[in-house]
Amino acid sequence: MTALHRATRSIAVVFVVVVDPVGAGYVQSLARPGGNITGFSTFEPEIGGKWLELLKEIIPGLRRVAVISDPSFSGFATLGRAIESSAARFGLELTSVVFHESTDNIESVVATFAREPGGGLIVMPTAINTNHRERIFSLATAHRLPALYPFRHLATQGGLMSYAFDSSDLFRRGASYIDRILKGEKPSDLPVQAPTKFELIINLKTAKALGITVPPSLLARADEVIE
C-alpha cells in the first residue's frame, strides 16, 4: 500500500485491511479521505476492550493480562492505549511483553509473568506474532495461560480463541467501492469504513489442554467452535 501511495496521486486506489490509514498518511481523515485513496480499515481501538471482556468471560478469576506486542510498530499505538484504558474497567493489571525480533527472550518474560495466578495473554496483530505463532501457542500451553488472538486462523491453528474482523466481508465491501468509482464517484468523497462483521472462534481442543471449561453462554455466541 505504501508503494502505491508513493507511485500515484491520480489513479484511484481502494485498500482493504489497512490498520491506520490516517496515521500512515494515506488519507486526510476517515470521513473525508481527500485524495485518490480510500477503502476499509481493520482494527478499531474499541476492539481492545472486547478482547479483555472475552478473556474475563472465559476466565472469571482473571486479574492480570500480558500484552505481547512490538512497540516499534506505531500502527497499533491507538489500539494499545484502548486496551490500557479498558483494563481498569475490568479490574485488570497489564504487563507488556516486547516482541520485536525473533531473538527476543519472550519465554523468560512470559515465564516470570505466569508465576502468579490469574494471568492471561493478548496477542497483538503484529507480523512477528503471526510468524511466530507456534512459539506463542507453546508458551500459552506450557504456562496454562488463556490467550486471545487477533486473527481467525490463529485460533483454528491452535490458539484458544480469536475475535477478529471478517476479512472476506471487507473484500466484498471493497468491491462495492470499486464499482462506485468506476461509475464516476471520487475516492476523496468515499469515507474510509471500519469493519462491521466480526467472528468469535473458540478452540475446545486448546481449552482442554489448558484445563479451561468454556462457559456455555460463550460457546453459544461463538461463530465457530473447534472440537
Tab-separated table of C-alpha atoms in Angstrom:
chain	number	residue	atom	x	y	z
A	1	MET	CA	0.000	0.000	0.000
A	2	THR	CA	2.850	2.392	0.795
A	3	ALA	CA	4.343	1.774	-2.652
A	4	LEU	CA	1.033	2.611	-4.348
A	5	HIS	CA	0.694	5.760	-2.283
A	6	ARG	CA	4.133	6.902	-3.404
A	7	ALA	CA	3.602	5.886	-7.027
A	8	THR	CA	0.442	7.818	-7.875
A	9	ARG	CA	-1.745	10.699	-6.805
A	10	SER	CA	-4.176	10.346	-9.716
A	11	ILE	CA	-5.112	6.673	-10.149
A	12	ALA	CA	-7.910	5.628	-7.799
A	13	VAL	CA	-6.842	3.138	-5.123
A	14	VAL	CA	-9.151	1.151	-2.848
A	15	PHE	CA	-7.370	-0.528	0.069
A	16	VAL	CA	-8.614	-3.363	2.239
A	17	VAL	CA	-7.363	-4.378	5.723
A	18	VAL	CA	-5.143	-1.365	6.354
A	19	VAL	CA	-4.526	-0.774	10.050
A	20	ASP	CA	-4.322	3.018	10.444
A	21	PRO	CA	-4.792	4.836	7.100
A	22	VAL	CA	-4.737	8.286	8.705
A	23	GLY	CA	-1.597	7.607	10.720
A	24	ALA	CA	0.074	6.109	7.657
A	25	GLY	CA	-0.732	9.254	5.667
A	26	TYR	CA	-2.857	7.510	3.042
A	27	VAL	CA	-5.906	9.671	3.746
A	28	GLN	CA	-6.508	13.036	5.387
A	29	SER	CA	-9.344	11.748	7.549
A	30	LEU	CA	-11.661	8.759	7.709
A	31	ALA	CA	-14.733	10.810	6.825
A	32	ARG	CA	-13.088	12.792	4.015
A	33	PRO	CA	-10.098	10.923	2.541
A	34	GLY	CA	-9.294	13.911	0.347
A	35	GLY	CA	-7.175	12.259	-2.338
A	36	ASN	CA	-7.118	9.315	-4.694
A	37	ILE	CA	-7.196	6.678	-1.955
A	38	THR	CA	-9.987	5.258	0.188
A	39	GLY	CA	-11.029	1.864	1.493
A	40	PHE	CA	-11.566	-0.261	4.569
A	41	SER	CA	-9.569	-0.249	7.796
A	42	THR	CA	-9.236	-3.108	10.250
A	43	PHE	CA	-8.634	-2.752	13.975
A	44	GLU	CA	-10.806	-0.101	15.573
A	45	PRO	CA	-9.475	0.788	19.057
A	46	GLU	CA	-12.706	-0.375	20.703
A	47	ILE	CA	-11.876	-3.988	19.873
A	48	GLY	CA	-9.198	-3.874	22.590
A	49	GLY	CA	-11.862	-3.626	25.271
A	50	LYS	CA	-13.754	-6.502	23.664
A	51	TRP	CA	-10.638	-8.682	23.837
A	52	LEU	CA	-10.316	-8.030	27.573
A	53	GLU	CA	-14.019	-8.695	28.066
A	54	LEU	CA	-13.767	-12.090	26.342
A	55	LEU	CA	-10.721	-13.122	28.361
A	56	LYS	CA	-12.506	-12.118	31.549
A	57	GLU	CA	-15.565	-14.104	30.497
A	58	ILE	CA	-13.670	-17.293	29.752
A	59	ILE	CA	-11.633	-16.913	32.984
A	60	PRO	CA	-13.779	-15.093	35.585
A	61	GLY	CA	-10.832	-15.078	38.007
A	62	LEU	CA	-8.617	-13.237	35.546
A	63	ARG	CA	-6.632	-10.479	37.251
A	64	ARG	CA	-3.572	-9.921	35.087
A	65	VAL	CA	-3.027	-9.695	31.328
A	66	ALA	CA	0.244	-9.693	29.429
A	67	VAL	CA	0.084	-7.959	26.043
A	68	ILE	CA	2.548	-9.361	23.501
A	69	SER	CA	3.370	-6.574	21.084
A	70	ASP	CA	6.034	-4.791	19.074
A	71	PRO	CA	6.191	-1.183	20.319
A	72	SER	CA	8.301	-0.156	17.331
A	73	PHE	CA	5.228	-0.601	15.111
A	74	SER	CA	3.277	2.600	15.676
A	75	GLY	CA	0.232	1.392	13.745
A	76	PHE	CA	-1.238	-0.219	16.856
A	77	ALA	CA	-0.456	2.560	19.316
A	78	THR	CA	-4.094	3.681	19.482
A	79	LEU	CA	-5.255	0.099	19.955
A	80	GLY	CA	-2.712	-0.370	22.737
A	81	ARG	CA	-3.946	2.734	24.523
A	82	ALA	CA	-7.527	1.470	24.244
A	83	ILE	CA	-6.520	-1.771	25.941
A	84	GLU	CA	-4.810	0.195	28.707
A	85	SER	CA	-7.834	2.421	29.279
A	86	SER	CA	-10.196	-0.580	29.344
A	87	ALA	CA	-8.107	-2.605	31.789
A	88	ALA	CA	-9.179	-0.594	34.834
A	89	ARG	CA	-12.833	-1.122	33.943
A	90	PHE	CA	-12.326	-4.878	34.205
A	91	GLY	CA	-10.067	-4.660	37.254
A	92	LEU	CA	-7.084	-5.972	35.311
A	93	GLU	CA	-3.381	-5.283	35.665
A	94	LEU	CA	-1.457	-5.067	32.392
A	95	THR	CA	2.069	-6.237	31.629
A	96	SER	CA	3.919	-5.528	28.394
A	97	VAL	CA	5.826	-8.292	26.621
A	98	VAL	CA	8.035	-6.772	23.940
A	99	PHE	CA	8.427	-8.972	20.882
A	100	HIS	CA	10.342	-7.054	18.230
A	101	GLU	CA	12.855	-9.594	16.953
A	102	SER	CA	12.948	-13.387	16.884
A	103	THR	CA	15.885	-13.299	19.290
A	104	ASP	CA	13.817	-11.564	21.997
A	105	ASN	CA	13.549	-13.841	25.024
A	106	ILE	CA	9.804	-13.755	25.414
A	107	GLU	CA	9.969	-17.195	27.025
A	108	SER	CA	11.664	-15.746	30.088
A	109	VAL	CA	9.284	-12.780	30.325
A	110	VAL	CA	6.157	-14.931	29.992
A	111	ALA	CA	7.504	-17.486	32.470
A	112	THR	CA	8.031	-14.727	35.029
A	113	PHE	CA	4.562	-13.355	34.371
A	114	ALA	CA	2.993	-16.803	34.802
A	115	ARG	CA	4.448	-17.347	38.285
A	116	GLU	CA	1.461	-15.571	39.792
A	117	PRO	CA	-2.071	-16.925	39.235
A	118	GLY	CA	-4.923	-15.269	37.376
A	119	GLY	CA	-2.989	-14.410	34.223
A	120	GLY	CA	-3.901	-14.309	30.543
A	121	LEU	CA	-2.452	-13.135	27.243
A	122	ILE	CA	-3.471	-10.779	24.480
A	123	VAL	CA	-1.535	-11.368	21.281
A	124	MET	CA	-1.436	-8.171	19.260
A	125	PRO	CA	-1.849	-8.326	15.451
A	126	THR	CA	1.822	-7.747	14.613
A	127	ALA	CA	3.673	-9.589	11.872
A	128	ILE	CA	6.195	-11.165	14.234
A	129	ASN	CA	3.427	-12.553	16.459
A	130	THR	CA	1.787	-14.152	13.442
A	131	ASN	CA	5.048	-15.509	12.071
A	132	HIS	CA	5.998	-16.996	15.449
A	133	ARG	CA	2.520	-18.198	16.370
A	134	GLU	CA	3.666	-21.742	17.189
A	135	ARG	CA	6.124	-20.312	19.672
A	136	ILE	CA	3.354	-18.335	21.357
A	137	PHE	CA	0.999	-21.335	21.305
A	138	SER	CA	3.662	-23.373	23.094
A	139	LEU	CA	4.204	-20.680	25.717
A	140	ALA	CA	0.495	-20.379	26.428
A	141	THR	CA	0.132	-24.147	26.786
A	142	ALA	CA	3.276	-24.608	28.872
A	143	HIS	CA	2.155	-21.982	31.392
A	144	ARG	CA	-1.582	-22.724	31.084
A	145	LEU	CA	-2.369	-19.165	30.095
A	146	PRO	CA	-5.600	-18.367	28.234
A	147	ALA	CA	-4.826	-16.242	25.199
A	148	LEU	CA	-6.879	-14.080	22.877
A	149	TYR	CA	-5.662	-13.865	19.272
A	150	PRO	CA	-6.460	-11.165	16.662
A	151	PHE	CA	-6.956	-13.368	13.613
A	152	ARG	CA	-9.262	-16.281	12.882
A	153	HIS	CA	-6.537	-18.570	11.561
A	154	LEU	CA	-4.618	-18.305	14.829
A	155	ALA	CA	-7.499	-19.953	16.681
A	156	THR	CA	-8.037	-22.616	14.023
A	157	GLN	CA	-4.324	-23.448	14.082
A	158	GLY	CA	-4.030	-23.910	17.834
A	159	GLY	CA	-4.814	-20.733	19.751
A	160	LEU	CA	-7.524	-20.727	22.411
A	161	MET	CA	-9.799	-18.145	20.823
A	162	SER	CA	-9.886	-15.245	18.419
A	163	TYR	CA	-12.136	-12.265	17.965
A	164	ALA	CA	-11.472	-10.511	14.692
A	165	PHE	CA	-12.921	-8.741	11.697
A	166	ASP	CA	-14.242	-10.893	8.877
A	167	SER	CA	-11.697	-10.243	6.119
A	168	SER	CA	-13.922	-11.797	3.442
A	169	ASP	CA	-16.616	-9.261	4.271
A	170	LEU	CA	-14.138	-6.384	3.886
A	171	PHE	CA	-13.085	-7.619	0.461
A	172	ARG	CA	-16.719	-7.879	-0.627
A	173	ARG	CA	-17.364	-4.339	0.543
A	174	GLY	CA	-14.194	-3.208	-1.194
A	175	ALA	CA	-15.631	-4.424	-4.488
A	176	SER	CA	-18.631	-2.130	-3.988
A	177	TYR	CA	-16.306	0.888	-3.722
A	178	ILE	CA	-14.515	-0.108	-6.917
A	179	ASP	CA	-17.888	-0.316	-8.654
A	180	ARG	CA	-18.876	3.133	-7.437
A	181	ILE	CA	-15.577	4.660	-8.568
A	182	LEU	CA	-15.855	3.061	-11.999
A	183	LYS	CA	-19.295	4.649	-12.259
A	184	GLY	CA	-17.871	8.101	-11.626
A	185	GLU	CA	-17.611	8.710	-7.876
A	186	LYS	CA	-14.345	10.063	-6.466
A	187	PRO	CA	-12.290	8.242	-3.808
A	188	SER	CA	-11.982	11.548	-1.957
A	189	ASP	CA	-15.762	11.529	-1.408
A	190	LEU	CA	-15.997	7.918	-0.186
A	191	PRO	CA	-15.326	7.665	3.574
A	192	VAL	CA	-12.958	5.060	4.932
A	193	GLN	CA	-15.100	2.393	6.559
A	194	ALA	CA	-14.442	0.215	9.589
A	195	PRO	CA	-15.318	-3.477	9.927
A	196	THR	CA	-18.948	-4.246	10.668
A	197	LYS	CA	-18.749	-8.022	10.850
A	198	PHE	CA	-16.697	-9.869	13.460
A	199	GLU	CA	-16.108	-13.531	14.243
A	200	LEU	CA	-15.556	-15.286	17.565
A	201	ILE	CA	-13.703	-18.597	17.191
A	202	ILE	CA	-13.130	-20.932	20.163
A	203	ASN	CA	-10.815	-23.925	20.071
A	204	LEU	CA	-12.069	-26.511	22.564
A	205	LYS	CA	-9.048	-28.749	21.953
A	206	THR	CA	-6.808	-25.984	23.232
A	207	ALA	CA	-9.194	-25.188	26.081
A	208	LYS	CA	-8.938	-28.810	27.225
A	209	ALA	CA	-5.139	-28.704	27.060
A	210	LEU	CA	-5.208	-25.566	29.217
A	211	GLY	CA	-7.665	-27.079	31.682
A	212	ILE	CA	-10.300	-24.472	30.849
A	213	THR	CA	-14.040	-25.111	30.843
A	214	VAL	CA	-15.562	-22.640	28.422
A	215	PRO	CA	-18.852	-21.164	29.725
A	216	PRO	CA	-21.877	-22.382	27.726
A	217	SER	CA	-23.001	-18.784	27.216
A	218	LEU	CA	-19.734	-18.013	25.453
A	219	LEU	CA	-19.895	-21.155	23.327
A	220	ALA	CA	-23.409	-20.219	22.251
A	221	ARG	CA	-22.158	-16.885	20.902
A	222	ALA	CA	-19.206	-18.337	19.013
A	223	ASP	CA	-19.309	-18.272	15.217
A	224	GLU	CA	-17.217	-21.433	15.136
A	225	VAL	CA	-16.259	-23.987	17.788
A	226	ILE	CA	-13.341	-26.285	17.048
A	227	GLU	CA	-13.728	-29.647	18.761
